[in-house]
Structure formats: structure tokens, C-alpha cells
Amino acid sequence: MSLVPKKPAAGVDNTARRTWDKDEFREKAREREKQEEDKDGEGPMDARKRKRLERDPLHQGMIVERSQLKQRDYQIDLAARLGKTQVVGLNMPLSQQAGYYCSVCDCILRDSQSYLDHINGKWHNRALGMTMRVERSTVDQVRKKLEEVKEAKKAGNKDEDYLPDGIDKRILEAQQAEEREREERKQRKLEKKAKEREKEREEEADGMDPDMMALMGFGGFGGGKK
Amino acid sequence: MANRTDKSAATVHGTNPQNLVEYIVRQKIYQTVYWKESCFALTAESLIDKAVDLKAAGGTYGGQRKPTNFMCLILKMLQIQPDKEIIVEYIKNEDFKYVRLLGAFYMRLVGRPLEVYQYLEPLYNDYRKVRVMTQEGKYMLSHMDEVVDDMLNKDFMYDIALPRLPARLALEKAGTLDARISVLDEEFDEGAIEAEAADAAQQVAALNEELRG
């Protein structure tokens, strides 16, 4: 690439490309716009502009100056009407038709992305009396905010561990009940074992000589038990 | 208009600050629901509320190259361009790791080389663990000082091409920056002294043996 700027090359246009007659099409566009105008001589662009100005409080004289852009204080629920069936008619008001309805601007947006873009857009915010400029924070505000968030984090942790009143008592009682059960079960098991042993002794004794028993403890067969 | 840089913002590295994020990644961020819903009309103050809820740092992930919330907040900061003192507050705070990372990354993107070294090097002493989202979409464990080291040494991080940073040596030679003294230097020095003492003792012992023998 040379650093010396080139002059536009003079030459003959030898392509077989179609060229457009700009004046003719300019005329056509003007005719079309005239047709679209109402009886007041207002086209669709002008109509939109007029409606926008009617919504704008600054133009209507209700406020003197637009306030700085603020965050929304409400949560947007995009999935509110998702999956629901509804009967719509062409003559019904826009608020009851399909899609997301913006009450401030009286318009429908057909999908969530365009709804969010509209809500964040220039005309909607101007209709709410806000300019698109955000307030510039100062260092002190930021410092305070960091402190606040730190406090909130500390306090917030306590809420997570929050237990209802009297739960300590209940926990104790539950533990005691468990212990009692365990002991009872142990007792039962011991009693069972004792009974079984007695039964065994009786059975084996029935088949054995008392002498054998005296000699070799319990069992003649199968070895003596220590 | 919601995506335009603040009118009073100064140019950064010769362009609109938002241009530091490459066009395609920027468009991806603008189209996320997080940006549209939560990052609208944020100031440096209200940004802290969002930053505190961050759970990971990272660039874009997945086949669709979805940006992380961290990226969205970085772009927001580039859009509103907070003052240097505010960014220093973000970096100085010790309670919130990801707020610190936001401040450090923003400083790396926007600050002058001297300021970058001055404010990012103290973060080398912070060894806390941080969560980083990888390109595949899985979380990876890293440490704060590792991330800061990447910021100072790599060219491309979190899907943003980092502006050129002169080598530390260049600034030291110019006299604007002092040589770096690491916190670990003392420990290394102690270790070196001990090693030397051990060597000296060994040499003495060897000489003694020779003399006797």
C-alpha cells in the first residue's frame, strides 16, 4: 500500500450494469407519501411523531426538566402469559392482544427481546419524564454503598441461620425420646437372647444324659461350650 | 440509546471506551437478558449491588459464546466510565472478591501503565480462591493473584484484547517505577542466608579434616 494518495482513476464505465434514474424514483416516493397522508395532510411518520409528543411530559408542559435515568423499581415478569391461551379479536384494545403490552406508550411488542429494548429505549423513558443520561456517582457515595453492602452481608447471614423460638427444647426432647427408644430396644434384644438361650438349653438337655451333661458341660455332640 | 457511551466520557486508548470490547462480543452482551434487564440505568453506586451478586469471573462460554455477567458489568463500566478514585475504591475493598476483580480488570483496560502497575501489584498478595468460567462452560478454580498475574502478562483475557502494557523494566529504567519488592522476598532471603550458613559450615568442616589429615 503506497503512502501517496491516489487520484480517482479516470476511465470509461464499460460494465453492463443497470443504472437507476434517481429523479424518477424520487418523484415516485413523493407520490406515495402524498397518498398515505390523511385529510390533514399528515403521513404515518408525522402521526407517530405527534403521538410521541403528546405522551412526552416535557412537551406538554407538565415538567420543566427531565429527571436523570433511574432503574426500574418493579420486576419485569416476562413469563407471565407464557403458555396461556387467549381469544383475541382485531377490534379489541391492544392491551388484550397477543404479546407484551406497554401501557405507557400504548403499544404491543411481539417478543421479549423487543419488549425489553422498548422499555429501555429513548421514547419510552422520555414518556416517563426521564432523560437517557445516568447520574454520575461520587467517591463518597461509592464508599458508603460498599459499607452498606458489607453490613447487609453480615446481617443477612444471621437470617439464614434463623431458627424459630422453642426449637432448642424440641430438639432436646427429640434426642431424649431417641435415647429412650434405643435403650428399650436393647432391653428387648437382651431379653430375647436370654429366652432363646434357655430354649436351646432345654432342647439339648432333652436329648442328653444328665451324666454326659455333667461331664462335658452342655453338649455331647458338637463340642462343649466354654 | 441504552447502549451508547455516556456523553461526558473521555476517549480511551484513542477510541470510544466500549470499543475495547470487540464488536461481536459487544453485540452478544447487548442481546443478553441480564444486560437488558439488570444492567439498565446503573450508576457506579448501583453497580455495586449487582457486582456483589457475582459468582464468577470469565469471558464468553459455550458454543453460542454467551457472555458471563462479569463481562456485562465490565461493559457497563466502560459505558459509564466511573472516575479513577471510584475504581481505586473497588480495588481497595477487601470484602468482595469479584468487585475487586472488576476494578482491577477495568483499571487494566483503561489505566495508564504506571497506574496499572501501581494498583494491580498489591493484589499479588491476595491469595483467595476465585471461580472462573472457562470457554467450555464449566467453572474452574483459580486464585486472585493468578488472575492478576494473567492481567499483567497476557495479551488476551476474558475475550478482550488487552491494551499494550510496557514491560516493568522499561518503567524502572525510566525511573517512574521502583523495583518490585515481593512480600516473599524476605522469606527467600532468610532461606538463602540459612543455605549459605550451612555451606560455610560444611566448608569449615572439610578444611578441618584436611588439616588434621
Short mmCIF file of C-alpha atoms in Angstrom, two decimals:
data_model
loop_
_atom_site.label_atom_id
_atom_site.label_comp_id
_atom_site.label_asym_id
_atom_site.label_seq_id
_atom_site.Cartn_x
_atom_site.Cartn_y
_atom_site.Cartn_z
CA MET A 1 0.00 0.00 0.00
CA SER A 2 1.68 3.21 -1.05
CA LEU A 3 1.52 6.19 1.24
CA VAL A 4 0.92 8.64 -1.63
CA PRO A 5 -2.85 9.20 -2.00
CA LYS A 6 -4.07 8.09 -5.41
CA LYS A 7 -6.22 10.29 -7.59
CA PRO A 8 -9.51 8.67 -8.63
CA ALA A 9 -8.77 6.81 -11.86
CA ALA A 10 -10.41 8.43 -14.83
CA GLY A 11 -11.98 5.90 -17.12
CA VAL A 12 -14.95 4.77 -19.06
CA ASP A 13 -17.65 2.71 -17.31
CA ASN A 14 -17.66 -0.33 -19.56
CA THR A 15 -19.85 -2.54 -17.35
CA ALA A 16 -23.26 -3.68 -18.41
CA ARG A 17 -24.82 -2.72 -15.08
CA ARG A 18 -28.23 -1.19 -14.75
CA THR A 19 -28.23 2.38 -13.52
CA TRP A 20 -31.12 3.97 -11.74
CA ASP A 21 -32.82 7.15 -12.71
CA LYS A 22 -32.74 8.83 -9.31
CA ASP A 23 -35.06 11.69 -10.16
CA GLU A 24 -37.78 9.39 -11.41
CA PHE A 25 -37.74 7.37 -8.22
CA ARG A 26 -37.66 10.45 -6.08
CA GLU A 27 -40.90 11.51 -7.76
CA LYS A 28 -42.45 8.11 -7.20
CA ALA A 29 -41.63 8.25 -3.49
CA ARG A 30 -43.14 11.67 -3.16
CA GLU A 31 -46.36 10.48 -4.83
CA ARG A 32 -46.57 7.51 -2.45
CA GLU A 33 -46.12 9.71 0.59
CA LYS A 34 -48.83 12.04 -0.58
CA GLN A 35 -51.21 9.13 -0.96
CA GLU A 36 -50.56 7.96 2.55
CA GLU A 37 -51.40 11.31 4.05
CA ASP A 38 -54.69 11.85 5.87
CA LYS A 39 -57.05 14.62 5.19
CA ASP A 40 -54.97 16.82 7.49
CA GLY A 41 -52.02 16.26 5.25
CA GLU A 42 -50.33 14.08 7.88
CA GLY A 43 -48.37 10.98 6.88
CA PRO A 44 -47.71 7.99 9.11
CA MET A 45 -44.32 9.34 10.22
CA ASP A 46 -45.86 12.61 11.28
CA ALA A 47 -48.67 10.82 13.06
CA ARG A 48 -46.19 8.82 15.11
CA LYS A 49 -44.22 11.92 15.96
CA ARG A 50 -47.34 13.73 17.07
CA LYS A 51 -48.39 10.85 19.33
CA ARG A 52 -44.93 10.76 20.84
CA LEU A 53 -45.03 14.42 21.64
CA GLU A 54 -48.44 14.05 23.20
CA ARG A 55 -47.03 11.43 25.58
CA ASP A 56 -43.96 13.45 26.45
CA PRO A 57 -44.49 15.42 29.68
CA LEU A 58 -41.80 17.95 28.81
CA HIS A 59 -43.59 18.92 25.63
CA GLN A 60 -46.92 19.01 27.39
CA GLY A 61 -45.57 21.40 29.96
CA MET A 62 -46.11 19.08 32.92
CA ILE A 63 -42.47 19.14 33.94
CA VAL A 64 -39.79 21.71 33.49
CA GLU A 65 -36.79 19.43 33.17
CA ARG A 66 -36.37 15.74 32.56
CA SER A 67 -35.02 13.80 35.54
CA GLN A 68 -31.96 11.58 35.33
CA LEU A 69 -32.34 7.98 34.30
CA LYS A 70 -33.23 5.68 37.17
CA GLN A 71 -33.51 1.96 37.44
CA ARG A 72 -36.90 0.33 37.31
CA ASP A 73 -38.28 -0.28 40.77
CA TYR A 74 -40.50 -3.15 39.66
CA GLN A 75 -39.56 -6.59 38.46
CA ILE A 76 -40.40 -7.46 34.88
CA ASP A 77 -42.15 -10.78 34.57
CA LEU A 78 -41.61 -11.98 31.03
CA ALA A 79 -43.16 -15.39 31.53
CA ALA A 80 -46.48 -14.22 32.99
CA ARG A 81 -48.63 -15.08 29.99
CA LEU A 82 -46.43 -17.86 28.68
CA GLY A 83 -48.34 -20.96 27.64
CA LYS A 84 -51.73 -19.38 28.21
CA THR A 85 -54.45 -19.45 25.57
CA GLN A 86 -56.50 -16.40 24.88
CA VAL A 87 -59.09 -15.34 22.34
CA VAL A 88 -58.22 -12.14 20.54
CA GLY A 89 -60.03 -10.06 18.02
CA LEU A 90 -58.81 -7.31 15.73
CA ASN A 91 -61.10 -4.75 17.27
CA MET A 92 -60.11 -5.48 20.83
CA PRO A 93 -57.92 -2.99 22.66
CA LEU A 94 -54.18 -3.56 22.30
CA SER A 95 -53.80 -4.37 25.99
CA GLN A 96 -55.67 -7.62 25.44
CA GLN A 97 -53.94 -8.76 22.30
CA ALA A 98 -51.08 -11.20 21.92
CA GLY A 99 -47.65 -10.10 23.02
CA TYR A 100 -46.19 -7.76 25.59
CA TYR A 101 -48.19 -4.59 26.10
CA CYS A 102 -46.63 -1.29 27.10
CA SER A 103 -49.25 0.81 28.87
CA VAL A 104 -47.18 3.98 28.83
CA CYS A 105 -46.86 4.09 25.06
CA ASP A 106 -49.99 2.05 24.27
CA CYS A 107 -48.19 -0.38 22.01
CA ILE A 108 -47.63 -4.11 21.72
CA LEU A 109 -44.29 -5.75 21.27
CA ARG A 110 -44.34 -9.22 19.88
CA ASP A 111 -41.39 -10.77 21.71
CA SER A 112 -39.48 -10.37 24.95
CA GLN A 113 -36.29 -9.01 23.36
CA SER A 114 -38.11 -6.23 21.55
CA TYR A 115 -40.17 -5.54 24.68
CA LEU A 116 -37.03 -5.07 26.73
CA ASP A 117 -35.50 -2.91 24.01
CA HIS A 118 -38.62 -0.77 24.00
CA ILE A 119 -38.66 -0.40 27.79
CA ASN A 120 -35.01 0.65 27.72
CA GLY A 121 -35.50 2.94 24.76
CA LYS A 122 -35.39 6.69 24.34
CA TRP A 123 -39.08 7.41 23.68
CA HIS A 124 -40.46 5.26 26.45
CA ASN A 125 -38.16 6.84 29.01
CA ARG A 126 -38.95 10.31 27.74
CA ALA A 127 -42.63 9.50 28.12
CA LEU A 128 -41.81 8.68 31.75
CA GLY A 129 -40.13 12.05 32.10
CA MET A 130 -36.56 10.80 32.21
CA THR A 131 -33.61 11.57 30.04
CA MET A 132 -31.27 8.80 28.94
CA ARG A 133 -28.38 10.19 30.99
CA VAL A 134 -27.46 8.41 34.16
CA GLU A 135 -26.38 10.20 37.32
CA ARG A 136 -22.62 10.23 37.86
CA SER A 137 -21.75 8.78 41.26
CA THR A 138 -19.16 10.35 43.54
CA VAL A 139 -16.46 8.56 45.50
CA ASP A 140 -18.27 9.16 48.80
CA GLN A 141 -21.44 7.54 47.52
CA VAL A 142 -19.45 4.52 46.43
CA ARG A 143 -17.68 4.26 49.78
CA LYS A 144 -20.95 4.46 51.66
CA LYS A 145 -22.51 1.90 49.42
CA LEU A 146 -19.65 -0.55 49.97
CA GLU A 147 -20.09 -0.12 53.73
CA GLU A 148 -23.83 -0.70 53.44
CA VAL A 149 -23.39 -3.84 51.43
CA LYS A 150 -20.85 -5.11 53.93
CA GLU A 151 -23.33 -4.59 56.78
CA ALA A 152 -26.11 -6.22 54.79
CA LYS A 153 -23.95 -9.24 54.20
CA LYS A 154 -23.20 -9.63 57.91
CA ALA A 155 -26.84 -9.19 58.91
CA GLY A 156 -28.04 -11.36 56.10
CA ASN A 157 -26.03 -14.33 57.34
CA LYS A 158 -27.90 -14.27 60.64
CA ASP A 159 -31.20 -14.57 58.83
CA GLU A 160 -30.09 -17.75 57.14
CA ASP A 161 -29.35 -19.35 60.48
CA TYR A 162 -32.59 -18.11 61.95
CA LEU A 163 -34.44 -20.80 63.90
CA PRO A 164 -37.92 -20.49 65.37
CA ASP A 165 -38.30 -19.99 69.12
CA GLY A 166 -38.51 -23.01 71.35
CA ILE A 167 -36.75 -25.21 68.87
CA ASP A 168 -33.97 -25.91 71.34
CA LYS A 169 -36.45 -27.51 73.68
CA ARG A 170 -37.94 -29.57 70.93
CA ILE A 171 -34.55 -30.74 69.79
CA LEU A 172 -33.70 -31.82 73.33
CA GLU A 173 -36.95 -33.70 73.72
CA ALA A 174 -36.49 -35.43 70.40
CA GLN A 175 -32.99 -36.51 71.43
CA GLN A 176 -34.22 -37.86 74.74
CA ALA A 177 -37.00 -39.78 73.07
CA GLU A 178 -34.49 -41.34 70.72
CA GLU A 179 -32.26 -42.42 73.58
CA ARG A 180 -35.16 -43.97 75.42
CA GLU A 181 -36.14 -45.92 72.35
CA ARG A 182 -32.63 -47.18 71.86
CA GLU A 183 -32.48 -48.39 75.43
CA GLU A 184 -35.81 -50.12 75.16
CA ARG A 185 -34.71 -51.86 72.02
CA LYS A 186 -31.54 -53.03 73.74
CA GLN A 187 -33.53 -54.39 76.63
CA ARG A 188 -35.83 -56.24 74.31
CA LYS A 189 -32.94 -57.75 72.47
CA LEU A 190 -31.27 -58.90 75.66
CA GLU A 191 -34.48 -60.49 76.88
CA LYS A 192 -34.95 -62.24 73.58
CA LYS A 193 -31.44 -63.60 73.63
CA ALA A 194 -31.85 -64.83 77.18
CA LYS A 195 -35.07 -66.61 76.26
CA GLU A 196 -33.51 -68.20 73.21
CA ARG A 197 -30.59 -69.47 75.22
CA GLU A 198 -32.86 -71.04 77.76
CA LYS A 199 -34.80 -72.71 74.99
CA GLU A 200 -31.65 -74.12 73.46
CA ARG A 201 -30.50 -75.47 76.76
CA GLU A 202 -33.84 -77.18 77.30
CA GLU A 203 -33.80 -78.77 73.85
CA GLU A 204 -30.29 -80.05 74.08
CA ALA A 205 -30.83 -81.22 77.61
CA ASP A 206 -33.85 -83.27 76.50
CA GLY A 207 -31.76 -85.35 74.15
CA MET A 208 -28.83 -85.82 76.51
CA ASP A 209 -27.94 -87.87 79.58
CA PRO A 210 -27.65 -85.80 82.68
CA ASP A 211 -24.33 -87.59 83.29
CA MET A 212 -22.94 -86.58 79.90
CA MET A 213 -24.06 -83.13 80.64
CA ALA A 214 -22.26 -83.10 83.93
CA LEU A 215 -19.07 -84.44 82.31
CA MET A 216 -18.86 -82.32 79.24
CA GLY A 217 -20.79 -79.20 80.09
CA PHE A 218 -23.74 -78.81 77.71
CA GLY A 219 -23.41 -80.69 74.56
CA GLY A 220 -22.06 -84.15 73.84
CA PHE A 221 -22.20 -83.56 70.15
CA GLY A 222 -20.66 -80.59 68.55
CA GLY A 223 -18.19 -79.83 71.31
CA GLY A 224 -18.67 -78.21 74.65
CA LYS A 225 -19.37 -74.59 75.04
CA LYS A 226 -16.82 -72.71 77.02
CA MET B 1 -29.54 4.84 23.20
CA ALA B 2 -29.35 2.46 26.09
CA ASN B 3 -26.11 1.16 24.68
CA ARG B 4 -24.39 4.39 23.86
CA THR B 5 -21.39 5.50 25.85
CA ASP B 6 -22.01 8.33 28.28
CA LYS B 7 -21.67 11.69 26.53
CA SER B 8 -19.21 13.06 29.05
CA ALA B 9 -16.90 10.06 28.77
CA ALA B 10 -13.36 10.62 27.53
CA THR B 11 -11.75 8.54 24.78
CA VAL B 12 -9.66 5.63 25.95
CA HIS B 13 -6.63 4.40 24.01
CA GLY B 14 -7.81 6.54 21.16
CA THR B 15 -11.37 5.24 20.79
CA ASN B 16 -14.77 5.06 22.37
CA PRO B 17 -14.23 3.08 25.59
CA GLN B 18 -16.79 0.48 24.62
CA ASN B 19 -14.72 -0.32 21.52
CA LEU B 20 -12.17 -2.01 23.75
CA VAL B 21 -14.58 -4.91 23.68
CA GLU B 22 -14.60 -6.31 20.18
CA TYR B 23 -17.74 -5.71 18.07
CA ILE B 24 -19.14 -9.24 18.02
CA VAL B 25 -18.66 -9.83 21.74
CA ARG B 26 -20.20 -6.44 22.43
CA GLN B 27 -23.30 -7.28 20.40
CA LYS B 28 -23.61 -10.57 22.24
CA ILE B 29 -23.57 -8.69 25.53
CA TYR B 30 -26.17 -6.19 24.35
CA GLN B 31 -28.50 -9.03 23.46
CA THR B 32 -28.40 -10.85 26.80
CA VAL B 33 -31.37 -10.60 29.13
CA TYR B 34 -29.02 -9.75 32.01
CA TRP B 35 -27.83 -6.64 30.21
CA LYS B 36 -31.31 -5.52 29.23
CA GLU B 37 -32.99 -6.25 32.50
CA SER B 38 -30.40 -5.74 35.19
CA CYS B 39 -27.71 -3.54 33.68
CA PHE B 40 -30.00 -0.76 32.54
CA ALA B 41 -29.54 2.65 34.17
CA LEU B 42 -26.75 1.55 36.51
CA THR B 43 -24.51 4.09 38.16
CA ALA B 44 -21.14 3.32 39.72
CA GLU B 45 -23.03 3.08 43.03
CA SER B 46 -25.85 0.78 41.98
CA LEU B 47 -23.37 -1.33 40.03
CA ILE B 48 -22.01 -2.47 43.40
CA ASP B 49 -25.32 -4.18 44.18
CA LYS B 50 -25.03 -6.20 41.01
CA ALA B 51 -21.31 -6.83 41.40
CA VAL B 52 -21.78 -8.24 44.88
CA ASP B 53 -24.07 -10.92 43.46
CA LEU B 54 -21.42 -12.06 41.00
CA LYS B 55 -20.33 -15.63 41.50
CA ALA B 56 -17.62 -15.99 38.89
CA ALA B 57 -15.28 -14.14 36.60
CA GLY B 58 -14.97 -15.14 32.96
CA GLY B 59 -15.35 -14.31 29.33
CA THR B 60 -17.73 -15.94 26.91
CA TYR B 61 -18.62 -19.59 27.09
CA GLY B 62 -20.40 -22.30 25.21
CA GLY B 63 -20.99 -22.87 21.55
CA GLN B 64 -23.09 -19.73 21.39
CA ARG B 65 -20.37 -17.66 23.11
CA LYS B 66 -22.68 -16.47 25.81
CA PRO B 67 -21.12 -13.70 27.89
CA THR B 68 -20.87 -14.04 31.66
CA ASN B 69 -22.45 -11.47 33.98
CA PHE B 70 -18.91 -10.34 34.79
CA MET B 71 -18.44 -9.30 31.16
CA CYS B 72 -21.75 -7.45 31.14
CA LEU B 73 -20.69 -5.43 34.16
CA ILE B 74 -17.30 -4.65 32.64
CA LEU B 75 -19.01 -3.30 29.54
CA LYS B 76 -21.34 -1.30 31.76
CA MET B 77 -18.36 0.25 33.49
CA LEU B 78 -16.81 1.10 30.13
CA GLN B 79 -20.08 2.71 29.15
CA ILE B 80 -20.48 4.90 32.23
CA GLN B 81 -16.76 5.46 32.76
CA PRO B 82 -16.51 5.94 36.55
CA ASP B 83 -13.77 8.18 37.97
CA LYS B 84 -10.38 6.79 38.83
CA GLU B 85 -10.99 7.24 42.56
CA ILE B 86 -14.09 5.09 42.35
CA ILE B 87 -12.15 2.34 40.63
CA VAL B 88 -9.49 2.59 43.33
CA GLU B 89 -12.26 2.09 45.91
CA TYR B 90 -13.40 -1.02 44.07
CA ILE B 91 -9.85 -2.36 44.14
CA LYS B 92 -9.19 -1.40 47.74
CA ASN B 93 -12.28 -3.13 49.15
CA GLU B 94 -11.40 -6.47 50.68
CA ASP B 95 -14.82 -7.92 51.41
CA PHE B 96 -15.96 -8.69 47.90
CA LYS B 97 -13.57 -10.57 45.66
CA TYR B 98 -15.41 -10.07 42.39
CA VAL B 99 -15.84 -6.33 42.94
CA ARG B 100 -12.09 -6.23 43.35
CA LEU B 101 -11.58 -8.18 40.14
CA LEU B 102 -13.96 -5.87 38.29
CA GLY B 103 -11.98 -2.86 39.44
CA ALA B 104 -8.65 -4.48 38.60
CA PHE B 105 -9.74 -5.57 35.15
CA TYR B 106 -11.24 -2.19 34.37
CA MET B 107 -8.04 -0.50 35.52
CA ARG B 108 -6.02 -2.78 33.28
CA LEU B 109 -8.18 -1.89 30.31
CA VAL B 110 -8.36 1.82 30.86
CA GLY B 111 -5.50 2.95 33.06
CA ARG B 112 -2.10 4.36 32.22
CA PRO B 113 0.77 1.87 32.57
CA LEU B 114 2.10 3.43 35.75
CA GLU B 115 -1.32 3.31 37.39
CA VAL B 116 -1.88 -0.25 36.23
CA TYR B 117 1.32 -1.42 37.89
CA GLN B 118 0.73 0.68 40.99
CA TYR B 119 -2.77 -0.58 41.68
CA LEU B 120 -2.58 -4.15 40.44
CA GLU B 121 0.67 -5.24 42.05
CA PRO B 122 -0.63 -5.08 45.66
CA LEU B 123 -3.23 -7.61 44.58
CA TYR B 124 -0.44 -10.14 44.18
CA ASN B 125 -0.66 -10.56 47.95
CA ASP B 126 -4.28 -11.64 47.82
CA TYR B 127 -4.29 -15.41 47.57
CA ARG B 128 -8.03 -16.04 47.89
CA LYS B 129 -9.74 -18.51 45.61
CA VAL B 130 -11.89 -17.27 42.76
CA ARG B 131 -14.22 -19.06 40.38
CA VAL B 132 -13.56 -18.62 36.68
CA MET B 133 -15.88 -19.70 33.89
CA THR B 134 -13.97 -21.48 31.13
CA GLN B 135 -14.73 -21.47 27.41
CA GLU B 136 -16.43 -24.86 27.68
CA GLY B 137 -18.93 -23.58 30.19
CA LYS B 138 -17.52 -25.24 33.30
CA TYR B 139 -16.20 -23.48 36.36
CA MET B 140 -12.52 -23.61 37.12
CA LEU B 141 -10.76 -22.83 40.38
CA SER B 142 -8.17 -20.11 40.37
CA HIS B 143 -6.68 -17.59 42.77
CA MET B 144 -6.85 -13.85 42.82
CA ASP B 145 -3.12 -13.41 42.38
CA GLU B 146 -3.12 -15.83 39.43
CA VAL B 147 -5.82 -13.80 37.72
CA VAL B 148 -3.98 -10.54 38.37
CA ASP B 149 -0.78 -12.09 37.05
CA ASP B 150 -2.62 -13.03 33.85
CA MET B 151 -3.89 -9.47 33.56
CA LEU B 152 -0.36 -8.13 33.73
CA ASN B 153 1.28 -10.65 31.44
CA LYS B 154 -1.22 -11.93 28.90
CA ASP B 155 -2.48 -10.14 25.77
CA PHE B 156 -5.93 -11.64 25.54
CA MET B 157 -8.16 -12.26 28.51
CA TYR B 158 -11.90 -12.83 29.01
CA ASP B 159 -12.43 -12.39 25.27
CA ILE B 160 -10.99 -8.89 25.30
CA ALA B 161 -7.70 -7.92 23.70
CA LEU B 162 -5.81 -6.18 26.49
CA PRO B 163 -4.17 -2.87 25.61
CA ARG B 164 -0.41 -2.95 25.30
CA LEU B 165 1.39 -2.63 28.63
CA PRO B 166 5.07 -1.72 28.59
CA ALA B 167 7.34 -4.15 30.43
CA ARG B 168 8.09 -3.32 34.01
CA LEU B 169 11.78 -2.96 33.22
CA ALA B 170 11.06 -0.10 30.85
CA LEU B 171 9.33 1.89 33.56
CA GLU B 172 12.04 1.09 36.09
CA LYS B 173 14.73 2.34 33.75
CA ALA B 174 12.77 5.50 33.16
CA GLY B 175 12.75 5.92 36.90
CA THR B 176 9.00 6.24 37.26
CA LEU B 177 8.58 2.87 38.96
CA ASP B 178 10.64 1.31 41.73
CA ALA B 179 11.89 -2.23 41.50
CA ARG B 180 9.36 -4.73 42.69
CA ILE B 181 9.78 -6.00 46.21
CA SER B 182 7.73 -9.06 46.78
CA VAL B 183 6.35 -9.96 50.20
CA LEU B 184 8.01 -13.32 49.74
CA ASP B 185 11.45 -11.77 49.26
CA GLU B 186 12.10 -11.77 53.00
CA GLU B 187 11.39 -15.46 53.22
CA PHE B 188 13.59 -16.17 50.24
CA ASP B 189 16.35 -14.07 51.75
CA GLU B 190 16.15 -15.90 55.05
CA GLY B 191 16.28 -19.18 53.24
CA ALA B 192 19.28 -18.02 51.22
CA ILE B 193 21.10 -16.88 54.36
CA GLU B 194 20.48 -20.21 56.04
CA ALA B 195 21.68 -22.10 53.00
CA GLU B 196 24.84 -20.01 52.86
CA ALA B 197 25.50 -20.61 56.55
CA ALA B 198 25.10 -24.34 56.05
CA ASP B 199 27.52 -24.27 53.10
CA ALA B 200 30.07 -22.27 55.09
CA ALA B 201 29.84 -24.72 57.99
CA GLN B 202 30.38 -27.62 55.60
CA GLN B 203 33.42 -25.97 54.07
CA VAL B 204 34.91 -25.32 57.52
CA ALA B 205 34.39 -28.93 58.47
CA ALA B 206 36.04 -30.12 55.25
CA LEU B 207 39.05 -27.83 55.79
CA ASN B 208 39.43 -29.02 59.35
CA GLU B 209 39.54 -32.60 58.19
CA GLU B 210 42.17 -31.79 55.61
CA LEU B 211 44.30 -30.02 58.21
CA ARG B 212 44.11 -32.98 60.51
CA GLY B 213 44.64 -35.45 57.79
#
